[in-house]
PDB file of C-alpha atoms in Angstrom:
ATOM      1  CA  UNK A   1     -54.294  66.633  10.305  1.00 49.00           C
ATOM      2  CA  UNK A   2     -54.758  69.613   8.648  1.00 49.00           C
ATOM      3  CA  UNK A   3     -56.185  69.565   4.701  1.00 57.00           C
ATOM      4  CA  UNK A   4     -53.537  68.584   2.034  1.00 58.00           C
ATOM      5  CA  UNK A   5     -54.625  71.514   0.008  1.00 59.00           C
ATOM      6  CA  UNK A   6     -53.582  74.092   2.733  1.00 75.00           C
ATOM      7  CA  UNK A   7     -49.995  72.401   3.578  1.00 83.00           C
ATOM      8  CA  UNK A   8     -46.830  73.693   2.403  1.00 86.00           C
ATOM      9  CA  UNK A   9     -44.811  70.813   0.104  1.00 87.00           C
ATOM     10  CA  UNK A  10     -42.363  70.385   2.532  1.00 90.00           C
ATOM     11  CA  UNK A  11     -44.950  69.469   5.464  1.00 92.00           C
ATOM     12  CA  UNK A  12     -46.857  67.412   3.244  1.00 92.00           C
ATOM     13  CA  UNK A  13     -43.960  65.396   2.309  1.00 93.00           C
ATOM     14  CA  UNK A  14     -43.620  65.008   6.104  1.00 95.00           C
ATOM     15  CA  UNK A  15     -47.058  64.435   6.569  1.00 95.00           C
ATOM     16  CA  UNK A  16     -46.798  61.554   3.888  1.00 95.00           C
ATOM     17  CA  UNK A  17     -43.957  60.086   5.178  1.00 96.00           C
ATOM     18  CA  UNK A  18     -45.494  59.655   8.721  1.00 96.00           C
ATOM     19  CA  UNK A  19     -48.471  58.125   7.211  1.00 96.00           C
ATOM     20  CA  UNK A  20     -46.539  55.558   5.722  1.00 95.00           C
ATOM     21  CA  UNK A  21     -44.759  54.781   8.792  1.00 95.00           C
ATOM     22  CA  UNK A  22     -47.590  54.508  10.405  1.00 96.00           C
ATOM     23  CA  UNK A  23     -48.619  51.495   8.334  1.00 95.00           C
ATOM     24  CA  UNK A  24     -45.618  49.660   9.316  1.00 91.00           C
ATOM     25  CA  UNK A  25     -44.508  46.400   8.239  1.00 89.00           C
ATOM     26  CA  UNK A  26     -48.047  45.872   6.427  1.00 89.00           C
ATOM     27  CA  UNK A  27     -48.106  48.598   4.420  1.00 90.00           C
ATOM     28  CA  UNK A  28     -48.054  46.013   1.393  1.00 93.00           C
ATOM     29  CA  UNK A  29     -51.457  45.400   2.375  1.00 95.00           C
ATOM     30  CA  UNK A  30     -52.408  49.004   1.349  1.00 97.00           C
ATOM     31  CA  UNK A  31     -51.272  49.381  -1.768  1.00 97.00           C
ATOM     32  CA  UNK A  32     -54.088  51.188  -3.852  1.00 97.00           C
ATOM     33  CA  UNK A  33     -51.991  51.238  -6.843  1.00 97.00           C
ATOM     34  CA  UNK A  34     -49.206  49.733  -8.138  1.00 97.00           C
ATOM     35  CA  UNK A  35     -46.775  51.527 -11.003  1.00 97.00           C
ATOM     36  CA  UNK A  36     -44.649  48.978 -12.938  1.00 96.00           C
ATOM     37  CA  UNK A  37     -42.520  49.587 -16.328  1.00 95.00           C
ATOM     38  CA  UNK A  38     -42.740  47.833 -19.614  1.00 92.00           C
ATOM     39  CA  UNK A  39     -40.365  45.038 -18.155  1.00 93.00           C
ATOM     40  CA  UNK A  40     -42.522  44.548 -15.190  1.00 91.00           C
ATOM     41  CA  UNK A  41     -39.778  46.546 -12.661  1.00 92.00           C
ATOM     42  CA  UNK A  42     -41.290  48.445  -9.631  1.00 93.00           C
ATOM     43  CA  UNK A  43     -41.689  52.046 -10.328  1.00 95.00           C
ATOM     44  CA  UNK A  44     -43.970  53.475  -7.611  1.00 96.00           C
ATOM     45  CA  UNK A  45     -46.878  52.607  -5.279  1.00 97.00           C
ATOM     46  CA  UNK A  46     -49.734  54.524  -3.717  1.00 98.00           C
ATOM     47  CA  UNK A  47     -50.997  53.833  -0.626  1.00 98.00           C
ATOM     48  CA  UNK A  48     -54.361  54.101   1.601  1.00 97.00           C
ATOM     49  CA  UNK A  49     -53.060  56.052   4.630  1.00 96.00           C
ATOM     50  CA  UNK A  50     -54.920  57.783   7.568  1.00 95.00           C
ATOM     51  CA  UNK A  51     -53.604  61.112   5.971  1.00 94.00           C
ATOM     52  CA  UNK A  52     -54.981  60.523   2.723  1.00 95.00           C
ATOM     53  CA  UNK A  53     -53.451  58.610  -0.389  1.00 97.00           C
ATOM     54  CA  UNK A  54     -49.414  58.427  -0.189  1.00 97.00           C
ATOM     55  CA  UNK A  55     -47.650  58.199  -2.797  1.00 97.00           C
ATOM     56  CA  UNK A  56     -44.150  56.475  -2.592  1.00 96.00           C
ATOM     57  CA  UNK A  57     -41.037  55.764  -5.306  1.00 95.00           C
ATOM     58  CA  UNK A  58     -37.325  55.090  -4.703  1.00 90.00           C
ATOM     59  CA  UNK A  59     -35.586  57.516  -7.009  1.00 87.00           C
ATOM     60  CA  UNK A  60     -31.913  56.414  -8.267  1.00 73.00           C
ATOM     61  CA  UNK A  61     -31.004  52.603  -8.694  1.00 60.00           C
ATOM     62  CA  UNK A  62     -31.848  49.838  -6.914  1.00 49.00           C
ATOM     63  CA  UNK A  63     -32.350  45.980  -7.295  1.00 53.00           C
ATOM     64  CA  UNK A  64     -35.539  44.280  -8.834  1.00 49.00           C
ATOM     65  CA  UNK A  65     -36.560  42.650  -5.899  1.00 52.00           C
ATOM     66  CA  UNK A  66     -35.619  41.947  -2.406  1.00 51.00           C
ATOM     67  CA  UNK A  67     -32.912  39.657  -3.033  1.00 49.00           C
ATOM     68  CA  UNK A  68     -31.701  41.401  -6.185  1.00 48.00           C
ATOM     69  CA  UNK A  69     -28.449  43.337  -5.906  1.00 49.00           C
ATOM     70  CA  UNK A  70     -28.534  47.157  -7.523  1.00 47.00           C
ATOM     71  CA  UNK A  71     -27.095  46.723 -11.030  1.00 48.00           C
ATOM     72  CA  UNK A  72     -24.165  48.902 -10.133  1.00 47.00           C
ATOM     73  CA  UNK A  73     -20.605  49.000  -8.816  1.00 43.00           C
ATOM     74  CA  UNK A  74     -19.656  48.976  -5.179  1.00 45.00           C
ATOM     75  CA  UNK A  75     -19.123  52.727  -3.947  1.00 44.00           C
ATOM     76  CA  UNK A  76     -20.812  54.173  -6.708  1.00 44.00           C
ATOM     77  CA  UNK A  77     -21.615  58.107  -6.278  1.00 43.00           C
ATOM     78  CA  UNK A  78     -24.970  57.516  -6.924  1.00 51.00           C
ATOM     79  CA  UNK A  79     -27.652  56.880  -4.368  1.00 61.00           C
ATOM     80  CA  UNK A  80     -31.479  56.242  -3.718  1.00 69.00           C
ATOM     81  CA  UNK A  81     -33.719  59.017  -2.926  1.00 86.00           C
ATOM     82  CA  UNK A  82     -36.894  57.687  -0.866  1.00 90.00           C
ATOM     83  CA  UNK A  83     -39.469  60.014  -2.821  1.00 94.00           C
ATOM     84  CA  UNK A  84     -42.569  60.006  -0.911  1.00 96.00           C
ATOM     85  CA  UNK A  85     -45.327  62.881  -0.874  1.00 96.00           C
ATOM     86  CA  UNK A  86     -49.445  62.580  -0.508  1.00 96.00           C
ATOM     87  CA  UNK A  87     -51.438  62.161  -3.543  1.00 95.00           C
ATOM     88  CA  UNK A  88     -53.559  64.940  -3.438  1.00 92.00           C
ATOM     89  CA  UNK A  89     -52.155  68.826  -3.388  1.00 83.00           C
ATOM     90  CA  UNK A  90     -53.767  72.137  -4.300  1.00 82.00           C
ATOM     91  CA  UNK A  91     -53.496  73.914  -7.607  1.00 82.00           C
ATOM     92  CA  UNK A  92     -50.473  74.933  -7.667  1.00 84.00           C
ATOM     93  CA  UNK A  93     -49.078  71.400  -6.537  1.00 88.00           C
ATOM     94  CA  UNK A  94     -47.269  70.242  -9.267  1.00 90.00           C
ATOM     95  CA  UNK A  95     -48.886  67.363 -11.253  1.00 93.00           C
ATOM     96  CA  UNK A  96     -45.570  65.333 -12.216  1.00 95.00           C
ATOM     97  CA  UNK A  97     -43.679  62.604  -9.602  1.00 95.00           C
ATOM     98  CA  UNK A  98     -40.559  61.350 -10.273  1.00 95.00           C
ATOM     99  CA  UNK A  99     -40.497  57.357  -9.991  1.00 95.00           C
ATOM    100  CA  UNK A 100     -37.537  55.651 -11.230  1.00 92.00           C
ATOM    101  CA  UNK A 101     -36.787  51.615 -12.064  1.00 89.00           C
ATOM    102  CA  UNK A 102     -33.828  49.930 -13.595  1.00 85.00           C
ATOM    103  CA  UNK A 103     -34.841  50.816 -16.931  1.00 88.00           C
ATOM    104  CA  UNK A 104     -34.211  54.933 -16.296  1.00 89.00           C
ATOM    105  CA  UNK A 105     -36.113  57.580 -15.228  1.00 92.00           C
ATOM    106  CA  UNK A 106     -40.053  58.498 -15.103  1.00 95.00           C
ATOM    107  CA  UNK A 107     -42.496  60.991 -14.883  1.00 95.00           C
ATOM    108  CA  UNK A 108     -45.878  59.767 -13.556  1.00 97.00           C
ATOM    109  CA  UNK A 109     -48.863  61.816 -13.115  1.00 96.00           C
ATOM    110  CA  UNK A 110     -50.729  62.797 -10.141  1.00 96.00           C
ATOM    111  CA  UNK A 111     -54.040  63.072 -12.325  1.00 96.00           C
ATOM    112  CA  UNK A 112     -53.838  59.403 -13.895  1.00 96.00           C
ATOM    113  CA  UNK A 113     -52.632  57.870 -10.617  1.00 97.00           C
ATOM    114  CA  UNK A 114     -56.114  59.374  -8.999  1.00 96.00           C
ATOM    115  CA  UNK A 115     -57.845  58.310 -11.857  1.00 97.00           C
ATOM    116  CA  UNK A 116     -56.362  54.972 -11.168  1.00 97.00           C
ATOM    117  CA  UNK A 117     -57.720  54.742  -8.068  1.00 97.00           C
ATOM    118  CA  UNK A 118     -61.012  56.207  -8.711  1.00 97.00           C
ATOM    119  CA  UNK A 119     -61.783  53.132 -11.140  1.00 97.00           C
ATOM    120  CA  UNK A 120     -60.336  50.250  -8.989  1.00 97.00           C
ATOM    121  CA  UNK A 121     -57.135  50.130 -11.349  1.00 96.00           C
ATOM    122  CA  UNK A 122     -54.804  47.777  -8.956  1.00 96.00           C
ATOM    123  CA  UNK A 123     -51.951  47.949 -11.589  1.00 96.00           C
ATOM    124  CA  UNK A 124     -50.575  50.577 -13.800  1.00 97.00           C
ATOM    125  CA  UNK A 125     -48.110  49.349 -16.885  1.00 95.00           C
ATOM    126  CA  UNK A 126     -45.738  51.654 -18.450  1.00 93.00           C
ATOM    127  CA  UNK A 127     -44.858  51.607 -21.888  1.00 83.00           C
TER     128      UNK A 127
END
């Protein structure tokens, strides 16, 4: 694969998102870092990928867990966007993700998730 740095975002969305299919079923098992808000909901994940590390986040709603229902009408207008791009970009790669939980909208940070992952931080609480 070519370096993250010299990829257009586009291909290294795609480049990210064939990573993490690559993983499969087991992709749980690697997680580098996990993003959850103040009330514990699932915001984001990175992952340890042959391309690099992926990061991954469901924008829109969606249930708590997998046998949650979405806290929404049926037919509602509104629907999930599978956000998923690699970790690491070039300069001008802009620094904020969007993640998203039950509780609204987030920003994370490409910076603090590396940092996360530089010192062994499994877990990353929101306020």
């Amino acid at each position: 694969m070519s370096n993250p740095t010299n990829l257009s975002p586009s291909d290294r969305k795609l480049a990210a998102r064939r990573a993490l299919d690559d993983l499969g079923h087991d992709r749980d098992d690697h997680a580098l870092v996990r993003v959850r808000c103040g009330r514990s909901h699932h915001v984001a994940t990175v992952f340890d990928t042959a391309a690099g590390a992926v990061y991954e986040s469901l924008i829109g709603p969606h249930a708590h867990g997998r046998r949650d229902y979405i806290d929404e009408a049926h037919r509602t207008d509104r629907h999930r966007i599978h956000y998923v791009d690699l970790l690491d970009g070039d300069r001008n790669t802009d620094d904020t993700l969007p993640a998203h939980c039950e509780c609204g909208g987030y920003e994370l940070s490409r910076i603090q998730l590396r940092h996360a992952i530089d010192t062994h931080q499994r877990t990353i609480q929101l306020d």
